[in-house]
C-alpha positions as MATLAB code, in Angstrom:
seq = 'XXXXXXXXXXXXXXXXXXXXXXXXXXXXXXXXXXXXXXXXXXXXXXXXXXXXXXXXXXXXXXXXXXXXXXXXXXXXXXXXXXXXXXXXXXXXXXXXXXXXXXXXXXXXXXXXXXXXXXXXXXXXXXXXXXXXXXXXXXXXXXXXXXXXXXXXXXXXXXXXXXXXXXXXXXXXXXXXXXXXXXXXXXXXXXXXXXXXXXXXXXXXXXXXXXXXXXXXXXXXXXXXXXXXXXXXXXXXXXXXXXXXXXXXXXXXXXXXXXXXXXXXXXXXXXXXXXXXXXXXXXXXXXXXXXXXXXXXXXXXXXXXXXXXXXXXXXXXXXXXXXXXXXXXXXXXXXXXXXXXXXXXXXXXXXXXXXXXXXXXXXXXXXXXXXXXXXXXXXXXXXXXXXXXXXXXXXXXXXXXXXXXXXXXXXXXXXXXXXXXXXXXXXXXXXXXXXXXXXXXXXXXXXXXXXXXXXXXXXXXXXXXXXXXXXXXXXXXXXXXXXXXXXXXXXXXXXXXXXXXXXXXXXXXXXXXXXXXXXXXXXXXXXXXXXXXXXXXXXXXXXXXXXXXXXXXXXXXXXXXXXXXXXXXX';
ca = [
      32.727   24.511  -62.667;
      33.538   25.676  -59.096;
      29.985   24.404  -58.050;
      30.588   21.140  -59.266;
      33.804   20.970  -57.567;
      32.308   21.892  -54.305;
      29.446   19.330  -54.762;
      32.005   16.508  -55.570;
      34.262   17.498  -52.665;
      31.001   17.230  -50.368;
      29.982   13.826  -51.783;
      33.373   12.460  -51.196;
      33.486   13.634  -47.604;
      29.775   12.745  -46.534;
      29.284    9.435  -48.528;
      31.850    7.314  -46.567;
      30.366    8.705  -43.102;
      26.896    7.883  -44.203;
      27.768    4.505  -45.541;
      29.701    3.639  -42.120;
      26.874    5.008  -40.361;
      24.100    2.806  -42.135;
      26.479   -0.102  -42.229;
      26.516   -0.379  -38.476;
      24.740   -3.076  -36.702;
      21.328   -1.988  -35.011;
      22.655   -2.744  -31.705;
      25.548   -0.785  -32.222;
      23.799    2.396  -33.405;
      21.024    1.772  -30.331;
      24.335    1.798  -27.915;
      25.892    4.810  -29.225;
      22.737    6.949  -29.522;
      22.570    6.161  -25.812;
      25.895    7.315  -25.104;
      25.175   10.346  -27.170;
      22.232   11.378  -25.239;
      24.100   10.813  -21.822;
      21.644    8.209  -20.872;
      24.380    5.335  -20.749;
      27.393    4.986  -18.427;
      28.503    1.514  -19.151;
      27.416   -1.459  -21.244;
      27.350   -4.945  -19.857;
      27.662   -7.826  -22.127;
      26.815  -11.597  -21.257;
      28.192  -13.541  -23.959;
      30.907  -16.184  -24.665;
      30.623  -16.459  -28.388;
      34.066  -15.272  -30.311;
      31.766  -13.770  -33.180;
      29.940  -11.519  -31.013;
      33.127   -9.527  -30.344;
      33.112   -7.851  -33.613;
      29.360   -7.584  -33.508;
      29.682   -5.822  -30.283;
      32.489   -3.678  -31.390;
      32.389    0.111  -30.755;
      34.384    2.989  -28.560;
      32.515    2.968  -25.507;
      32.913    1.505  -21.816;
      32.039   -1.926  -21.434;
      32.055   -5.050  -19.336;
      31.985   -8.583  -20.179;
      30.029  -10.755  -17.457;
      30.712  -14.621  -17.527;
      27.471  -16.294  -18.413;
      25.626  -19.192  -16.955;
      25.242  -21.466  -19.675;
      23.045  -24.481  -18.948;
      24.432  -24.897  -15.475;
      22.500  -24.413  -12.164;
      22.667  -20.949  -10.871;
      24.431  -20.694   -7.493;
      22.465  -17.597   -6.178;
      25.213  -15.116   -6.421;
      24.173  -11.646   -7.863;
      25.756   -9.008   -9.760;
      25.194   -5.431   -8.925;
      25.936   -2.945  -11.982;
      26.283    0.490  -12.223;
      23.564    3.177  -12.347;
      22.354    4.268  -15.836;
      23.705    1.305  -17.542;
      22.462   -1.114  -20.311;
      22.872   -5.067  -19.837;
      23.055   -7.011  -23.223;
      22.275  -10.632  -23.097;
      23.138  -12.609  -25.856;
      20.590  -15.803  -26.301;
      20.939  -16.063  -30.025;
      22.746  -19.314  -29.933;
      20.627  -20.875  -27.239;
      17.905  -23.737  -28.585;
      14.324  -22.584  -28.284;
      13.179  -26.208  -27.932;
      12.146  -27.116  -24.414;
      12.066  -23.560  -23.298;
      15.993  -23.552  -22.847;
      16.353  -20.410  -24.284;
      13.863  -18.593  -21.878;
      15.440  -20.502  -19.090;
      18.686  -19.074  -19.867;
      17.283  -15.546  -20.167;
      15.677  -15.601  -17.029;
      18.536  -16.926  -15.318;
      20.641  -13.949  -16.611;
      18.029  -11.507  -15.770;
      17.624  -13.193  -11.999;
      21.121  -12.500  -11.184;
      21.020   -8.669  -11.717;
      20.819   -7.281   -8.013;
      19.883   -3.658   -9.113;
      17.891   -3.588  -12.275;
      16.231   -0.088  -11.283;
      15.854    2.163  -14.274;
      18.668    0.263  -16.178;
      18.253   -0.719  -19.696;
      18.125   -4.429  -20.937;
      18.541   -5.675  -24.315;
      17.921   -9.181  -25.124;
      19.168  -10.650  -28.328;
      17.304  -14.074  -29.388;
      16.679  -16.011  -32.670;
      13.751  -15.341  -34.509;
      11.900  -18.678  -33.730;
      11.724  -17.362  -30.428;
       9.484  -14.605  -31.125;
       7.444  -16.058  -34.304;
       4.148  -14.968  -33.721;
       2.953  -12.261  -31.402;
       1.495  -14.744  -29.122;
       4.575  -16.853  -28.628;
       4.709  -18.524  -25.262;
       8.204  -17.641  -24.215;
       7.631  -14.020  -24.813;
       4.352  -13.938  -22.609;
       6.481  -15.705  -19.973;
       9.092  -13.485  -20.171;
       6.693  -10.407  -20.017;
       5.049  -11.595  -16.978;
       8.709  -12.229  -15.551;
       9.789   -8.623  -16.397;
       6.765   -7.066  -14.856;
       7.222   -9.028  -11.565;
      11.151   -8.464  -11.433;
      10.711   -4.553  -11.505;
      12.601   -4.267  -14.794;
      11.084   -0.901  -16.552;
      13.214   -0.925  -19.748;
      13.755   -3.941  -21.881;
      14.009   -4.451  -25.697;
      13.818   -8.006  -27.134;
      15.881   -7.913  -30.860;
      15.249  -11.287  -32.754;
      17.870  -12.139  -35.602;
      18.137  -14.507  -38.349;
      21.476  -16.656  -38.256;
      22.619  -15.125  -41.382;
      22.195  -11.419  -40.530;
      23.536   -8.943  -37.855;
      20.092   -6.687  -38.388;
      17.195   -7.630  -36.339;
      14.217   -8.829  -38.144;
      11.961   -7.491  -35.197;
      12.148   -5.063  -32.250;
       9.857   -5.837  -28.956;
       9.714   -3.282  -26.299;
       8.722   -4.699  -22.788;
       8.671   -1.351  -20.582;
       6.472   -0.696  -17.605;
       3.621   -3.163  -18.338;
       3.620   -2.382  -22.115;
       4.532   -5.136  -24.923;
       4.755   -3.672  -28.441;
       6.525   -5.224  -31.382;
       8.187   -2.636  -34.285;
       9.957   -3.432  -37.494;
      13.563   -1.827  -37.293;
      12.574    0.355  -40.380;
       9.655    2.181  -38.232;
      12.136    3.499  -35.771;
      13.994    6.547  -37.050;
      15.932    6.724  -33.980;
      16.960    3.464  -32.248;
      16.941    5.087  -28.796;
      13.079    5.808  -29.281;
      12.674    1.984  -28.111;
      13.329    3.302  -24.746;
      10.954    6.307  -24.951;
       7.036    7.115  -25.127;
       5.138    9.265  -27.588;
       2.132   10.899  -26.548;
      -0.435   12.467  -29.430;
      -3.027   15.139  -28.552;
      -6.624   14.599  -28.244;
      -7.394   17.996  -28.576;
     -11.228   19.002  -27.452;
     -12.358   15.211  -27.242;
     -14.982   14.969  -24.355;
     -14.199   12.190  -21.938;
     -16.060   10.826  -19.186;
     -15.002    8.474  -16.222;
     -16.146    6.840  -13.085;
     -14.566    8.038   -9.610;
     -15.105    6.227   -6.678;
     -14.282    7.313   -3.100;
     -11.135    4.986   -2.551;
      -8.468    6.359   -0.364;
      -5.468    7.318   -1.374;
      -6.366    6.772   -5.135;
      -9.471    8.990   -5.226;
     -11.257   10.397   -1.968;
     -13.379   13.237   -0.687;
     -11.774   15.670    1.770;
     -13.643   17.358    4.582;
     -14.353   20.531    2.526;
     -15.767   17.974    0.000;
     -13.098   18.463   -2.484;
     -11.893   15.211   -4.557;
      -8.092   14.450   -3.878;
      -5.985   11.265   -4.501;
      -3.309    9.850   -6.824;
      -5.796    8.883   -9.568;
      -7.842   12.139   -9.393;
      -4.544   14.056   -9.725;
      -3.134   12.023  -12.428;
      -6.291   12.252  -14.726;
      -6.373   15.708  -14.399;
      -2.712   15.951  -15.579;
      -3.305   13.563  -18.316;
      -6.525   15.756  -19.392;
      -4.163   18.888  -19.413;
      -1.447   17.475  -21.547;
      -3.916   16.008  -23.980;
      -6.210   19.176  -23.873;
      -9.101   16.808  -23.107;
     -12.591   17.894  -21.712;
     -12.537   15.537  -18.912;
     -15.739   14.824  -16.713;
     -15.241   12.860  -13.608;
     -18.601   11.555  -12.594;
     -18.938   10.769   -8.564;
     -20.029    6.714   -8.563;
     -22.419    6.909   -5.740;
     -22.795    3.421   -3.827;
     -26.713    3.466   -4.115;
     -27.055    4.618   -7.716;
     -28.148    1.437   -9.725;
     -26.215    2.837  -12.952;
     -22.898    2.522  -11.277;
     -23.039   -0.911   -9.296;
     -21.067   -3.872  -10.661;
     -17.929   -1.743  -11.799;
     -16.734   -2.932  -15.182;
     -20.213   -4.658  -15.564;
     -22.318   -1.560  -14.655;
     -25.110   -0.481  -16.845;
     -23.162    3.033  -17.169;
     -20.235    1.283  -18.877;
     -22.189   -0.934  -20.967;
     -24.308    1.744  -22.613;
     -21.173    3.843  -23.216;
     -22.125    6.890  -21.036;
     -18.746    6.711  -19.456;
     -15.560    5.771  -21.188;
     -13.563    4.393  -18.279;
     -13.701    3.565  -14.665;
     -11.259    6.059  -12.815;
     -10.412    3.847   -9.918;
      -8.275    0.563   -9.261;
     -10.021   -2.652  -10.597;
      -8.308   -5.869   -9.755;
      -7.301   -8.185  -12.584;
     -10.541   -9.927  -13.253;
     -10.823  -11.489  -16.780;
     -14.133  -10.072  -17.747;
     -13.373   -9.799  -21.335;
     -13.152   -5.915  -21.281;
     -10.255   -3.682  -22.355;
      -7.690   -3.007  -19.476;
      -5.319   -0.650  -18.936;
      -2.540   -2.595  -16.829;
      -0.185   -0.674  -14.504;
       3.081   -1.131  -13.495;
       2.446   -0.698   -9.808;
       2.118   -3.362   -7.405;
       0.004   -3.408   -4.328;
      -1.205   -5.897   -1.589;
      -4.659   -7.717   -1.166;
      -4.388   -7.941    2.785;
      -6.083   -8.908    5.720;
      -6.782   -6.263    8.210;
      -7.190   -7.228   11.535;
      -8.257   -5.562   14.862;
      -5.762   -4.838   17.593;
      -5.725   -7.591   20.441;
      -6.638   -6.614   24.246;
      -3.462   -6.568   26.086;
      -3.678   -7.476   29.938;
      -1.073   -5.247   31.695;
      -0.431   -4.810   35.447;
      -2.974   -2.027   35.731;
      -5.535   -4.233   33.901;
      -5.065   -6.958   36.366;
      -5.543   -5.036   39.160;
      -8.843   -3.338   37.950;
     -10.261   -5.943   35.972;
     -10.958   -8.903   38.679;
     -14.699   -7.415   38.988;
     -17.292   -5.601   37.187;
     -17.771   -1.993   37.370;
     -21.067   -2.494   39.734;
     -19.264   -4.731   42.083;
     -16.478   -2.359   42.529;
     -19.243    0.344   43.508;
     -20.712   -2.094   46.147;
     -17.323   -2.664   47.435;
     -16.601    1.063   47.571;
     -19.774    1.506   49.372;
     -19.077   -1.220   51.880;
     -15.740    0.128   52.586;
     -16.870    3.620   53.227;
     -19.833    2.552   55.404;
     -17.240    0.584   57.690;
     -14.895    3.425   57.866;
     -17.643    6.010   58.637;
     -19.145    3.840   61.292;
     -15.555    3.085   62.647;
     -14.639    6.805   62.667;
     -17.896    7.896   64.384;
     -17.878    4.971   66.792;
     -21.170    4.032   66.335;
     -20.551    0.660   67.862;
     -20.225    2.404   71.285;
     -23.407    4.310   71.063;
     -25.438    0.866   70.136;
     -24.318   -1.097   73.059;
     -27.832   -2.146   73.757;
     -27.672   -4.252   70.443;
     -25.585   -6.750   72.195;
     -25.115   -9.678   70.883;
     -26.133   -8.544   67.262;
     -23.361   -5.735   67.184;
     -20.598   -8.521   67.667;
     -22.444  -10.811   64.931;
     -22.248   -7.551   62.540;
     -18.652   -6.994   63.199;
     -17.983  -10.577   62.616;
     -19.883  -10.606   59.416;
     -18.153   -7.698   57.960;
     -14.679   -8.838   58.847;
     -15.799  -12.501   56.857;
     -17.056  -10.308   53.890;
     -13.890   -8.369   53.807;
     -11.409  -11.639   54.073;
     -13.683  -13.139   51.319;
     -13.466  -10.083   49.169;
      -9.508   -9.739   49.451;
      -9.150  -13.577   48.999;
     -11.021  -13.367   45.979;
      -9.424  -10.175   44.404;
      -5.984  -11.763   45.005;
      -7.117  -14.908   43.344;
      -8.479  -13.035   40.124;
      -5.214  -10.838   40.089;
      -3.033  -14.092   40.216;
      -4.971  -15.737   37.566;
      -4.862  -12.588   35.079;
      -1.300  -12.202   35.675;
      -0.497  -15.923   34.967;
      -2.901  -16.861   32.118;
      -4.048  -13.707   30.697;
      -0.938  -11.635   30.872;
      -0.666  -10.510   27.005;
      -2.784  -11.873   23.982;
      -0.738  -11.400   20.782;
      -2.667  -11.133   17.414;
      -1.482  -13.363   14.581;
       1.280  -12.195   12.400;
       1.219  -14.348    9.474;
      -1.425  -16.115    7.345;
      -1.145  -19.542    9.297;
      -1.404  -17.915   12.458;
      -4.456  -16.154   11.194;
      -5.956  -19.491    9.850;
      -5.243  -21.074   13.273;
      -6.704  -18.450   15.195;
     -10.333  -18.779   13.706;
     -10.932  -15.197   13.723;
     -14.416  -14.047   12.062;
     -13.924  -11.965    8.571;
     -16.445   -9.455    7.500;
     -18.181  -10.962    4.240;
     -17.291   -8.278    1.420;
     -19.786   -7.428   -0.922;
     -18.218   -8.525   -3.804;
     -16.449  -11.552   -2.245;
     -16.303  -13.227   -5.778;
     -13.968  -10.716   -7.219;
     -12.017   -9.657   -4.183;
     -10.561  -13.104   -3.423;
     -10.090  -13.966   -7.197;
      -6.377  -13.272   -7.013;
      -5.949  -15.398   -3.659;
      -6.508  -18.724   -5.541;
      -9.193  -21.276   -5.152;
      -7.694  -23.299   -2.099;
      -6.999  -20.036    0.146;
     -10.364  -18.429   -1.177;
     -12.232  -21.527    0.359;
     -10.594  -21.441    3.692;
     -11.275  -17.698    4.084;
     -14.902  -17.857    2.964;
     -15.387  -20.495    5.985;
     -14.813  -17.341    8.209;
     -16.999  -15.184    6.433;
     -19.807  -13.463    8.575;
     -22.823  -11.505    7.126;
     -23.879   -8.366    9.178;
     -26.189   -5.625    8.492;
     -25.625   -1.964    8.773;
     -26.535   -1.589   12.450;
     -24.498   -4.561   13.513;
     -21.363   -3.205   11.565;
     -21.659   -0.092   13.476;
     -21.773   -1.737   16.905;
     -19.467   -4.862   16.218;
     -15.681   -4.068   16.181;
     -14.318   -7.481   16.553;
     -14.337   -8.743   12.743;
     -11.472   -8.634   10.368;
     -11.795   -7.559    6.746;
     -10.263   -8.095    3.473;
      -9.028   -5.072    1.656;
      -6.958   -3.592   -1.066;
      -4.246   -1.782    0.726;
      -1.789    0.660   -1.260;
       1.676    1.105    0.272;
       0.463    4.376    1.537;
      -1.861    2.749    3.962;
       0.754    0.456    5.387;
       0.707    2.340    8.655;
       0.380    1.250   12.149;
      -2.722    2.830   13.401;
      -1.847    2.937   17.336;
      -0.831    0.063   19.429;
      -3.837   -0.089   21.828;
      -7.147   -1.869   21.176;
      -9.327    1.486   21.004;
      -7.739    5.070   19.961;
      -7.790    7.124   22.894;
      -8.685   10.250   21.091;
     -11.249    9.239   18.867;
     -12.521    6.088   20.514;
     -12.525    3.851   17.607;
     -11.154    0.361   17.159;
      -7.453    0.378   15.966;
      -6.430   -2.249   13.261;
      -3.202   -3.772   11.711;
      -2.380   -5.169    8.480;
      -1.229   -8.761    8.214;
       2.536   -9.073    7.374;
       1.886  -11.632    4.739;
      -0.120  -10.691    1.946;
      -3.036  -12.694    0.545;
      -1.846  -11.910   -3.075;
       0.364   -9.193   -4.885;
      -1.825   -7.471   -7.436;
      -1.013   -5.436  -10.519;
      -3.947   -2.657  -10.895;
      -5.491   -1.678  -13.735;
      -8.261    0.490  -15.202;
     -11.110   -0.997  -16.925;
     -12.307    0.999  -20.487;
     -15.693    0.506  -22.011;
     -14.271   -0.353  -25.395;
     -11.197   -0.488  -27.146;
     -10.407    2.924  -28.855;
      -7.324    5.123  -29.376;
      -8.129    6.720  -26.072;
      -6.992    3.893  -24.269;
      -3.897    3.424  -26.035;
      -2.942    6.994  -25.523;
      -3.831    6.750  -21.820;
      -1.665    3.880  -21.344;
       1.426    5.677  -22.947;
       0.594    8.598  -20.769;
       0.665    6.682  -17.573;
       3.542    4.573  -18.729;
       5.380    7.950  -19.067;
       4.421    8.920  -15.521;
       6.021    5.622  -14.379;
       8.885    6.589  -16.373;
       9.462    9.904  -15.084;
       8.781    9.298  -11.628;
       5.652   11.358  -11.227;
       3.577    8.657   -9.765;
       6.157    7.839   -7.147;
       6.363   11.599   -5.966;
       2.473   11.494   -5.925;
       2.408    8.446   -3.647;
       5.361    9.758   -1.211;
       3.205   13.132   -1.064;
       0.008   11.288    0.017;
       2.112    9.062    2.148;
       3.540   12.085    4.122;
      -0.126   13.375    4.440;
      -1.172   10.236    6.010;
       1.646   10.427    8.460;
       0.681   13.956    9.380;
      -2.949   12.827    9.629;
      -1.940   10.016   12.052;
       0.138   12.158   14.193;
      -2.867   14.464   14.465;
      -5.043   11.914   15.512;
      -2.627   10.364   18.061;
      -1.777   13.737   19.728;
      -5.260   15.692   19.139;
      -3.797   18.344   16.851;
      -6.234   19.847   14.472;
      -3.611   21.964   12.507;
      -0.064   22.001   11.419;
       0.824   24.289   14.388;
      -0.338   23.813   17.937;
      -3.368   26.399   18.263;
      -5.553   27.567   21.088;
      -8.388   25.703   19.694;
      -6.263   22.471   20.827;
      -5.965   23.635   24.105;
      -9.720   23.462   25.142;
      -9.344   20.549   27.561;
      -6.295   22.249   29.230;
      -8.426   25.148   30.135;
     -11.275   23.254   31.198;
      -9.166   21.195   33.473;
      -7.676   24.328   34.886;
     -11.041   25.958   35.603;
     -12.199   22.746   37.006;
      -9.107   22.567   39.295;
      -9.569   26.399   40.555;
     -13.423   25.663   41.228;
     -12.495   22.505   43.277;
      -9.838   24.571   45.378;
     -12.292   27.185   45.783;
     -14.991   25.057   47.224;
     -12.497   23.114   49.388;
     -11.233   26.509   50.831;
     -14.917   27.584   51.339;
     -15.542   24.282   53.237;
     -12.340   24.615   55.536;
     -13.261   28.067   56.345;
     -16.923   27.249   57.314;
     -15.695   24.118   59.096;
     -13.133   26.479   61.143;
     -16.083   28.792   61.912;
     -18.454   26.390   63.052;
     -15.624   24.522   65.173;
     -14.821   27.812   66.752;
     -18.402   28.420   67.606;
     -18.697   24.892   69.031;
     -15.740   25.330   71.181;
     -17.048   28.580   72.739;
     -20.693   27.304   73.488;
     -18.920   24.206   75.344;
     -16.932   26.652   77.209;
     -19.701   28.686   78.209;
     -21.756   25.657   79.554;
     -19.139   24.791   81.623;
];
């Protein structure tokens, strides 16, 4: 009897609570779960529908934003607090003629700081009918380009407050769930990783800084190399990374290589461009630039203008001429050769005329350099580059490299291509080249045309990129391994691991640049870095000693000559 009373009392207390919990709308449960996990600070609503007030009821901080409607956006943006959620109600917007999509894009565009904030879009079921719906695809691309990492798309029917489907768009991932598949609503903003304990996985690794490269001590480093090893450690994989040597025919062709086709490797562990080759891709949220790398132009400073009018051989001849005239004048040879009259006067006149012509030619060349060739500035944007008619070194896979630049720009760039063999490439340094550049490599490699330490040509990156590229990995076939790797990399995007790795390698690249500029071989200045100083000091002492000996010898010889002259007198 006592047991029955306790059981009935427990049911009376628990059933209303459970009924209230399960009777809440899905969006309200999602918001309350975020506040319960301390992942939310405030919720922003963009709605003008009076029916939505009860739909969005709850005891939590909220802010109602005025909606745009169908009017034209005036360009003003809204800054929201960090760690917030923005709910955009587009259920009553007509789907026809992309009006609902336009409204959603306008509301998303006015958020100034999307960052790591969460976005929830409420739409009608007709907006997401079919996984390949055009509106969802356009929204997916817009979210990727705007940098939004957390988004949930809830589709409703007009007669219910429970969503029919839930679509997650997070860090380049597009997945649709049924609400019954989500035990915890907040899991829509979280990634789950399953283990592949003991599975053998092989991947190709290219020497491609800063993603994967070989150090001086023949060890592999880079963001991709580190990331794939972290994945292998977390999933307990037996990972084998194979170095794809450039001359090996098994690895030529990237995703079309024989090694990928026959299945000896599972993926290419390097950054491929987005090429529609029909193979499964692992798209990344990171964006990098397809850039033009241009050699530093030559500058004409005052010292250059004073030294460059004549060639080195002519400068040597001028120096010999001036030296001979000075020696002849100092020794008064003209007085000793009075018997050569009138040839001596003609020789003096010819020397004066040659000296006058050299001085006038020198001043004319210096004036010309200072007026016309004072400074040559390199192009700073794409239009200036196309107008400068600079040659471009043709890449090995120009068809794929320029794929993202578009057909018109690719055709204009291909007109500048020059093809050089290996010996010509080593000698020539005046050609530009097209390269995929990470933000790590957006560094200025010196301001002079040639590096004073290494003697190599300095380059700079054009400010205007040819294209903004979302990088990807290419897999040999569609397997569960590809989906799990995608979730792992998405999680690294979410928790900031990839950003921290990029900062680490960016700092390393800056240190290397400082070492190259100042000739420092280690993190601390050591005696090995002062070899040139010791050589200069030793050379200075030797020159000083030689001058001292010459002076002593000349002094003794002079004394002896004076004593002999006195004895003769």
